[in-house]
Coordinates of C-alpha atoms in Angstrom, one line a residue:
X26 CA -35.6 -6.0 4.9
X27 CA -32.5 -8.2 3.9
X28 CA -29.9 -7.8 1.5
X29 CA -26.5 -8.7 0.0
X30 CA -23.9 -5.9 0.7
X31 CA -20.3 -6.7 0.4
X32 CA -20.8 -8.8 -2.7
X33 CA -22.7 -6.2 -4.4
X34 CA -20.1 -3.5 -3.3
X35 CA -17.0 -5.4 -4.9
X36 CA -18.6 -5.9 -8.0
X37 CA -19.9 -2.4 -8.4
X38 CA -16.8 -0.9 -7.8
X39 CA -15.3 1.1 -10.4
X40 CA -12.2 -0.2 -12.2
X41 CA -10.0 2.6 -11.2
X42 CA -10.1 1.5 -7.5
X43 CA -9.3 -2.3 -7.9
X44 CA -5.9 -3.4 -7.2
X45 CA -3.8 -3.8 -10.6
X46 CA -2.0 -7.0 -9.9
X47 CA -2.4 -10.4 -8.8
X48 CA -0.3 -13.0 -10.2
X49 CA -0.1 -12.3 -14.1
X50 CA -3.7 -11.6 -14.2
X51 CA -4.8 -7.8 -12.9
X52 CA -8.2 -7.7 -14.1
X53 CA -8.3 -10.9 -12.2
X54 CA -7.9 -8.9 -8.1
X55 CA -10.4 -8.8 -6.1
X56 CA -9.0 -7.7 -2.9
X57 CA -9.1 -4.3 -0.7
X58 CA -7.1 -1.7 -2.6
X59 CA -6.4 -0.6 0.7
X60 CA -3.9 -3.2 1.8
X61 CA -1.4 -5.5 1.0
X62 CA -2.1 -9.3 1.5
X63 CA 0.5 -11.8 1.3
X64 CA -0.9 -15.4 1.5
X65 CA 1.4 -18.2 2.3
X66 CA 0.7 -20.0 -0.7
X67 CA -0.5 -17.8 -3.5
X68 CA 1.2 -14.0 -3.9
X69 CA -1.4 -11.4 -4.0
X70 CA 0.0 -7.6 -4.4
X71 CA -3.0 -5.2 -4.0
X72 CA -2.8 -1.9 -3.9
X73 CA -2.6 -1.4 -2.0
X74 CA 1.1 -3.6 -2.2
X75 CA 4.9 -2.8 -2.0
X76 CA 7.5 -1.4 -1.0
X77 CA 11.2 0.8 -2.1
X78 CA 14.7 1.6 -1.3
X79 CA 17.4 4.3 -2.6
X80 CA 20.3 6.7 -2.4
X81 CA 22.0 9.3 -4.6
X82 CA 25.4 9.0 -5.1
X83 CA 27.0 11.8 -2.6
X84 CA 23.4 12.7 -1.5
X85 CA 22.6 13.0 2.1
X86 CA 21.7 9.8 3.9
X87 CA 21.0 8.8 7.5
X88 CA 22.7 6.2 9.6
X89 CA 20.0 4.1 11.2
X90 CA 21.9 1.4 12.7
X91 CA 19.9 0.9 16.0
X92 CA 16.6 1.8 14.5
X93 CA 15.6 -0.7 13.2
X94 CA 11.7 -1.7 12.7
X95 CA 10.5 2.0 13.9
X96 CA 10.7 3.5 11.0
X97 CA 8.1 1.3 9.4
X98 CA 5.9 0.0 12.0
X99 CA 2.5 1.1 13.2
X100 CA 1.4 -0.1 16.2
X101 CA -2.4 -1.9 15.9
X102 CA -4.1 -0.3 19.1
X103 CA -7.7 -2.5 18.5
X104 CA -6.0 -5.4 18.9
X105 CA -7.1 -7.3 22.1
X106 CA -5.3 -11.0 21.4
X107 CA -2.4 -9.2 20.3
X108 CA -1.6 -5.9 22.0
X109 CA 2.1 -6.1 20.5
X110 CA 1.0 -7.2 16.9
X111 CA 0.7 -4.0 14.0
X112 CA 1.0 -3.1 10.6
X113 CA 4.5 -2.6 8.4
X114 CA 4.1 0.3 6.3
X115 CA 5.8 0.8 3.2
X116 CA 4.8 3.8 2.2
X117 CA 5.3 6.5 5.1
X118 CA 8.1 6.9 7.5
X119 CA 6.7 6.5 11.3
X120 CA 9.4 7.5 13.2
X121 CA 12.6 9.7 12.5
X122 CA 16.2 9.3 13.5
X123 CA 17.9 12.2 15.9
X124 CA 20.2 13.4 13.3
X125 CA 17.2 13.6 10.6
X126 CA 18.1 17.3 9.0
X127 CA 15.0 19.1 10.3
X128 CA 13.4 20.1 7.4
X129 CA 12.9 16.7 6.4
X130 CA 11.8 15.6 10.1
X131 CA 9.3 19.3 9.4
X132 CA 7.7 17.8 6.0
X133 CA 7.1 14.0 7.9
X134 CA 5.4 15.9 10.3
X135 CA 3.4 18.2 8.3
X136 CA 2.2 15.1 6.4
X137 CA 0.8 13.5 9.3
X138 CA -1.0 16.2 10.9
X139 CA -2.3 17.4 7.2
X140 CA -4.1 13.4 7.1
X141 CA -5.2 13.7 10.5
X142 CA -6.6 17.0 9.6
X143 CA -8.2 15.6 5.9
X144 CA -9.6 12.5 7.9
X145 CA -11.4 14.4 10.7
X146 CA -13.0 17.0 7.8
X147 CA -14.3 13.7 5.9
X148 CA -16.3 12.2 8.6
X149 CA -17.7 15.5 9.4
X150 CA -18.6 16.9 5.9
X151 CA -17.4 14.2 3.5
X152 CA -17.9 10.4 2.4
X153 CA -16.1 8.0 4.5
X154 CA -17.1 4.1 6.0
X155 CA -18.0 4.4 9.2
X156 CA -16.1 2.0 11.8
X157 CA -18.4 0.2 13.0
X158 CA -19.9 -0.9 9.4
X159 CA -16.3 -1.8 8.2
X160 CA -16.4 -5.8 7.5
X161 CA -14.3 -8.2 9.5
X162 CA -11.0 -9.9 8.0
X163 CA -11.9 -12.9 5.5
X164 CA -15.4 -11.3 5.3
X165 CA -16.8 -12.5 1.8
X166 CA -20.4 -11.8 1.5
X167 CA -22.7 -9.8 4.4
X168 CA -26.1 -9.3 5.1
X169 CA -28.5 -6.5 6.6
X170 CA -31.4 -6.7 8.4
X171 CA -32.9 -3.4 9.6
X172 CA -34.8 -3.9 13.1
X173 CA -37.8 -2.6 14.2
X174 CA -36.5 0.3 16.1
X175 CA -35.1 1.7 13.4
X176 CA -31.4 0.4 13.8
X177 CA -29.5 -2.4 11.3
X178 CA -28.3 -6.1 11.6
X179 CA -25.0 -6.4 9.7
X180 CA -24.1 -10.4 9.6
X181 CA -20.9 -11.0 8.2
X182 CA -19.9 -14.5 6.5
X183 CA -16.6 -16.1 5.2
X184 CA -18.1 -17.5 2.3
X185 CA -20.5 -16.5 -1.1
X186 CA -23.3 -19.4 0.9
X187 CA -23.8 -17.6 3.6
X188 CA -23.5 -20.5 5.7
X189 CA -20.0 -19.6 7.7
X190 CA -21.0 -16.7 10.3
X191 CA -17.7 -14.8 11.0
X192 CA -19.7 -11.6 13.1
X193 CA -22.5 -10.0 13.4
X194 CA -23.4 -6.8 15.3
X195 CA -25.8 -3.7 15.4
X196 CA -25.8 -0.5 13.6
X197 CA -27.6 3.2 13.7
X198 CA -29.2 4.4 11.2
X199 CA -26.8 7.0 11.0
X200 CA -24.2 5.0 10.5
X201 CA -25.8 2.3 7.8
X202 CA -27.1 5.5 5.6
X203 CA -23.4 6.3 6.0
X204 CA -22.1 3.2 4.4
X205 CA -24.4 2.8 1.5
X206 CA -23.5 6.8 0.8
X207 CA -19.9 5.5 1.1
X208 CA -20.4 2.3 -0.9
X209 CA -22.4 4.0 -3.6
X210 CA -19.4 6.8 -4.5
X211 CA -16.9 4.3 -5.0
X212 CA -18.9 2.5 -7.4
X213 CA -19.3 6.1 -9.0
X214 CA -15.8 6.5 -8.7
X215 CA -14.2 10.4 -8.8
X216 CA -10.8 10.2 -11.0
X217 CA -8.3 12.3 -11.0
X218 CA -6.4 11.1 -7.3
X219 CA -4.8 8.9 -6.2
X220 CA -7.1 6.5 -3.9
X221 CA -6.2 6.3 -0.2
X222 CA -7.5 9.6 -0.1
X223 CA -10.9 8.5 -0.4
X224 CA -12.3 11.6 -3.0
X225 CA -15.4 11.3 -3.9
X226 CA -16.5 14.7 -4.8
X227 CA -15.3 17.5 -6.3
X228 CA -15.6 19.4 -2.8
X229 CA -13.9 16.8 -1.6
X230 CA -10.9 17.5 -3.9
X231 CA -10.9 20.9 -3.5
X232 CA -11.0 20.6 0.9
X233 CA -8.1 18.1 -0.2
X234 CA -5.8 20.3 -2.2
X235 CA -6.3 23.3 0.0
X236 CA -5.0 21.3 3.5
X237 CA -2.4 19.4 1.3
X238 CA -1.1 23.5 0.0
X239 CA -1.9 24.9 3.8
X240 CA 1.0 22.3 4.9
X241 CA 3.2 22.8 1.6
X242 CA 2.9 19.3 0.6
X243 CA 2.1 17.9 -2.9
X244 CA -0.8 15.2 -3.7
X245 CA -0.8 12.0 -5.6
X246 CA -3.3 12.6 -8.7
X247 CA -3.5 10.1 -11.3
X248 CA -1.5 6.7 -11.6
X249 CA -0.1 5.5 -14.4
X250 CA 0.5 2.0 -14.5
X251 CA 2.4 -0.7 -16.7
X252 CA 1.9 -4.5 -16.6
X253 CA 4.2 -7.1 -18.4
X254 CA 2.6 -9.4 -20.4
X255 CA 3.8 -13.0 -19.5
X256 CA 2.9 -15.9 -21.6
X257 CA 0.1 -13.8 -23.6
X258 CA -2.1 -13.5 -20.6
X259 CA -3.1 -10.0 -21.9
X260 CA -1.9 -7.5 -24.1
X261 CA 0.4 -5.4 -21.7
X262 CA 3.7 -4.5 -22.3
X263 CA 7.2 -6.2 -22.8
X264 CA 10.1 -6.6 -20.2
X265 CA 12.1 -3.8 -22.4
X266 CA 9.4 -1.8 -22.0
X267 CA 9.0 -1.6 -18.9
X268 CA 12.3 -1.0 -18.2
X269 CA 12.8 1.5 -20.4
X270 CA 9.9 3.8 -18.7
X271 CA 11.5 3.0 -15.3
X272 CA 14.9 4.3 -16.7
X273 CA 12.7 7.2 -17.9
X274 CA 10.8 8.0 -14.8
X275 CA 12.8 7.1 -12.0
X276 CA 16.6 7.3 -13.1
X277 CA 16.2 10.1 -15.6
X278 CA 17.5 8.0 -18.3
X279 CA 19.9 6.3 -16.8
X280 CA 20.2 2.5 -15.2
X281 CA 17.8 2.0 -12.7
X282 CA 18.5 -1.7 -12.2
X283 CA 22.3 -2.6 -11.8
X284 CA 21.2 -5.9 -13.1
X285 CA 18.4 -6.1 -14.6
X286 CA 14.9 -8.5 -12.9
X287 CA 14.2 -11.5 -14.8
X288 CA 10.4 -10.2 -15.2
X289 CA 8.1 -7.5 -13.8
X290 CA 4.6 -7.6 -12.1
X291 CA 3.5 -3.7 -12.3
X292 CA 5.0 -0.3 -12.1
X293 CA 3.6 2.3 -11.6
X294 CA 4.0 6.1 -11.0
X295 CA 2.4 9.5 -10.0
X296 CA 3.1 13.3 -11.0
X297 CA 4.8 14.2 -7.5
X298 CA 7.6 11.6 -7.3
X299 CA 5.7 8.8 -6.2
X300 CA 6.8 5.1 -7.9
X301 CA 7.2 1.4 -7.1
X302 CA 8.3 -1.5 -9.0
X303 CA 7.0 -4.9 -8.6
X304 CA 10.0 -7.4 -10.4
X305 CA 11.3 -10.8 -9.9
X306 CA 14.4 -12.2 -9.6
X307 CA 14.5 -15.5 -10.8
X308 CA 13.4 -17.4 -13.8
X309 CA 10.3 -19.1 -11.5
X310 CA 7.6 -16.6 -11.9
X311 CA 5.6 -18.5 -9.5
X312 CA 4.2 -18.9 -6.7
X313 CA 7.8 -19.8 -5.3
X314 CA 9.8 -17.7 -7.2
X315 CA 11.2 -14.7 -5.5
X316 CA 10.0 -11.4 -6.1
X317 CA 10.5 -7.8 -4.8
X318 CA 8.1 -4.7 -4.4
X319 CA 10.3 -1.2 -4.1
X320 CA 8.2 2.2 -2.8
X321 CA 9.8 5.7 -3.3
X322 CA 7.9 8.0 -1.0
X323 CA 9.1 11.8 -1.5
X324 CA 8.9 13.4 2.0
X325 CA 6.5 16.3 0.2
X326 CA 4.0 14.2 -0.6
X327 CA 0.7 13.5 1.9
X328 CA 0.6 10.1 2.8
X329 CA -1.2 8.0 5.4
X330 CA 1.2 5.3 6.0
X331 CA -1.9 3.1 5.1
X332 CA -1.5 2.9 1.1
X333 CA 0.5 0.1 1.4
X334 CA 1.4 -2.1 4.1
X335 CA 1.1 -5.6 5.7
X336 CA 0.5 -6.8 9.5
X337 CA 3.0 -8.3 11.7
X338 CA 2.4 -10.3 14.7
X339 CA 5.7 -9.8 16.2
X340 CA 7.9 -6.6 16.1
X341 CA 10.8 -7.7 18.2
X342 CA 10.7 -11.2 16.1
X343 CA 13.0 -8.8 13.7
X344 CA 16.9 -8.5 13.2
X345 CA 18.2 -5.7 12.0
X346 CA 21.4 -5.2 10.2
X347 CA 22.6 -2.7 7.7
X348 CA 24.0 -3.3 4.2
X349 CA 25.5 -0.6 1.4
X350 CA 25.2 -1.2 -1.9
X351 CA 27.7 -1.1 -4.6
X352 CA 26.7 2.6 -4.8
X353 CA 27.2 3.5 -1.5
X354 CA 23.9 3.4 -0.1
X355 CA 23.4 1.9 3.5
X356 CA 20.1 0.6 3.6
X357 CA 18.7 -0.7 7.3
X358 CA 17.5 -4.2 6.3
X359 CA 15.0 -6.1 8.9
X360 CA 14.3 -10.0 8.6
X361 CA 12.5 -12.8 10.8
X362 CA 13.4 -15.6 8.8
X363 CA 10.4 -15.7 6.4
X364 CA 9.8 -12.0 5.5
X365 CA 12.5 -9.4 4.6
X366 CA 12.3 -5.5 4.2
X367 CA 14.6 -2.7 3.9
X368 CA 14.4 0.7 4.2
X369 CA 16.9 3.9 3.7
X370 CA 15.9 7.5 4.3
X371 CA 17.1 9.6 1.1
X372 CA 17.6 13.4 0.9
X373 CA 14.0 13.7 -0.9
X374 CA 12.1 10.5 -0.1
X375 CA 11.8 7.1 2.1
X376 CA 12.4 4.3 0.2
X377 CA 11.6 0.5 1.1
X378 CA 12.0 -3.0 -0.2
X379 CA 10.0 -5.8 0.5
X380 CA 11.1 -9.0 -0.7
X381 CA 9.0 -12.1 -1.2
X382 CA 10.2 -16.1 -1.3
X383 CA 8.5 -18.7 0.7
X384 CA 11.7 -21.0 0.7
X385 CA 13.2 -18.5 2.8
X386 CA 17.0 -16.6 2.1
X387 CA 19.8 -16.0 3.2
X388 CA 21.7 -13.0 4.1
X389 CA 24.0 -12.9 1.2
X390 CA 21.2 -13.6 -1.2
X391 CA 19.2 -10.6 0.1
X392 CA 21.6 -8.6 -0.1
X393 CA 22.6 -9.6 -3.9
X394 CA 19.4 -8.3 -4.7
X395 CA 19.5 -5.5 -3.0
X396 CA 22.5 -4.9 -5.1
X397 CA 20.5 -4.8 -8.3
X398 CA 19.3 -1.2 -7.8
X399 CA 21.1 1.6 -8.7
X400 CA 19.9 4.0 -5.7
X401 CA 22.4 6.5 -7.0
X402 CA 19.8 7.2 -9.8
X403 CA 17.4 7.9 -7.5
X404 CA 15.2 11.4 -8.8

């Protein structure tokens, strides 16, 4: 027996767990939601994407001077050509400074052992892809073969003709049955959460929202999303309108943006806090324009770490300098010449930027547009 898998999976997928945005075109995305994926020449945000930054004006705020890429990084520990090499995430702090007030440090830590806890329950009793079906990086079509002893053949290929062999290794049957079970619910799709958790059932949500209360943390339900409509690509909504919701929603009404971006990709939002903003700021909405993707994590929520982030090869290739903003906030800002993040710990979330632009910046132009949030407005 022989059969197409990965092609089949992507386009059976439910709409609700395909990345929104992808160069002025969102129905257009066909990549993991899982991850963020940065090509050199063409900007791809999928949602998995992003990235925030923020302060309240007289809230509490951390000095993180010699901190630098810890807070973000997660270390990648199957890698075997690059044991130093690992994953920037923009969406979960990994590691805390010493003078972090302890009930913040307390909810950080709750949230990771509440995922560890939700991710050992879903391989025993839920729907989940086992590891060794998960497809290889650039994988774009795979077949199966199932062998006469009962096991399966997975053949992995970088290309829709099959002719470009990336992998190819052996399965159980255990483990194949797995990923078809796994496959087939997210083309059913569950609504109603966010999807890094990977809920599929509605035993699933409930094992979800009973760990997530055990640990006194919130959940990320449904997201609500808003896409500008540039050049009449599609009917989404206006600059103003955009802004106006993330005045709304974010800043309770007041400036979020100091000065305002020059166009925006997506925002979007979630019942518990959760928000990021994908804006530009210049008027080259390109692929060599700059752009910026901001992430507000509240420290309540449960989070993996893994809804958004991007791999690095090189930790230590990263300076690290601080910057405060007009309204006071000292944000930790990290840069190896082509990509640039910053990161600030707030009294209620962790916020990061990630800013975007081939042509490369310099310090006092990252730093101007790190200037054009008002982190004092912060919710």
């Amino acid at each position: 027996m022989k059969r197409e898998t990965i092609t089949w999976m992507l386009n059976s997928v439910d709409d609700d767990y395909i990345s929104e945005a992808a160069v002025f075109c969102p129905e257009s995305i066909q990549e993991s939601p899982e991850r963020i994926v940065h090509m050199k020449k063409k900007r791809i945000i999928s949602f998995a994407l992003a990235a925030a930054l923020i302060l309240a004006m007289g809230a509490v705020a951390y000095a993180t001077d010699l901190f630098g890429i810890r807070a973000m990084f997660m270390k990648n520990t199957s890698s075997t050509d690059n044991p130093n090499s690992g994953y920037v995430s923009f969406t979960q702090p990994q590691d805390v400074p010493e003078e972090m007030d302890a009930g913040i440090r307390a909810k950080i830590d709750n949230s990771t052992k509440a995922w560890a806890e939700w991710v050992a329950w879903s391989r025993e009793n839920g729907i989940y892809e086992p590891e060794s079906c998960k497809a290889p990086e650039n994988t774009s079509t795979s077949t199966v073969d199932e062998n006469a002893d009962g096991t399966y053949t997975m053949i992995f290929y970088s290309d829709s003709n099959s002719e470009n062999e990336i992998e190819r290794r052996t399965v159980s049957s255990e483990d194949y049955r797995a990923f078809e079970a796994y496959w087939e619910a997210r083309a059913k799709g569950f609504s109603g959460y966010d999807y890094p958790y990977h809920v599929y059932t509605q035993g699933m949500a409930d094992k979800l929202e009973s760990i997530a209360a055990n640990y006194g943390l919130n959940i990320r339900h449904q997201r609500i999303s808003m896409f500008q409509n540039h050049d009449e690509v599609a009917e989404f909504s206006t600059r103003e309108e955009i802004t106006a919701r993330i005045n709304e929603i974010c800043a309770g009404g007041k400036s979020f943006f100091r000065t305002e971006p020059t166009g925006y990709d997506k925002f979007y939002y979630f019942d518990e806090g959760t928000f990021a903003v994908s804006f530009y700021t210049t008027d080259n909405l390109t692929n060599t324009g700059t752009s910026c993707y901001i992430y507000n994590s509240p420290y309540g929520t449960m989070s993996s770490g893994y809804e958004i982030f991007e791999e690095i090869g090189d930790p230590s290739a990263f300076s690290v300098r601080n910057h405060t903003t007009p309204d006071g906030t000292d944000l930790t800002v990290l840069q190896n010449g082509t990509d640039y993040y910053a990161y600030v710990y707030l009294e209620n979330s962790f916020v990061t930027v990630h800013i975007m632009q081939l042509n490369g910046l310099s310090d006092a132009e990252i730093d101007s547009i790190l200037d054009m949030v008002n982190f004092s407005t912060i919710r």
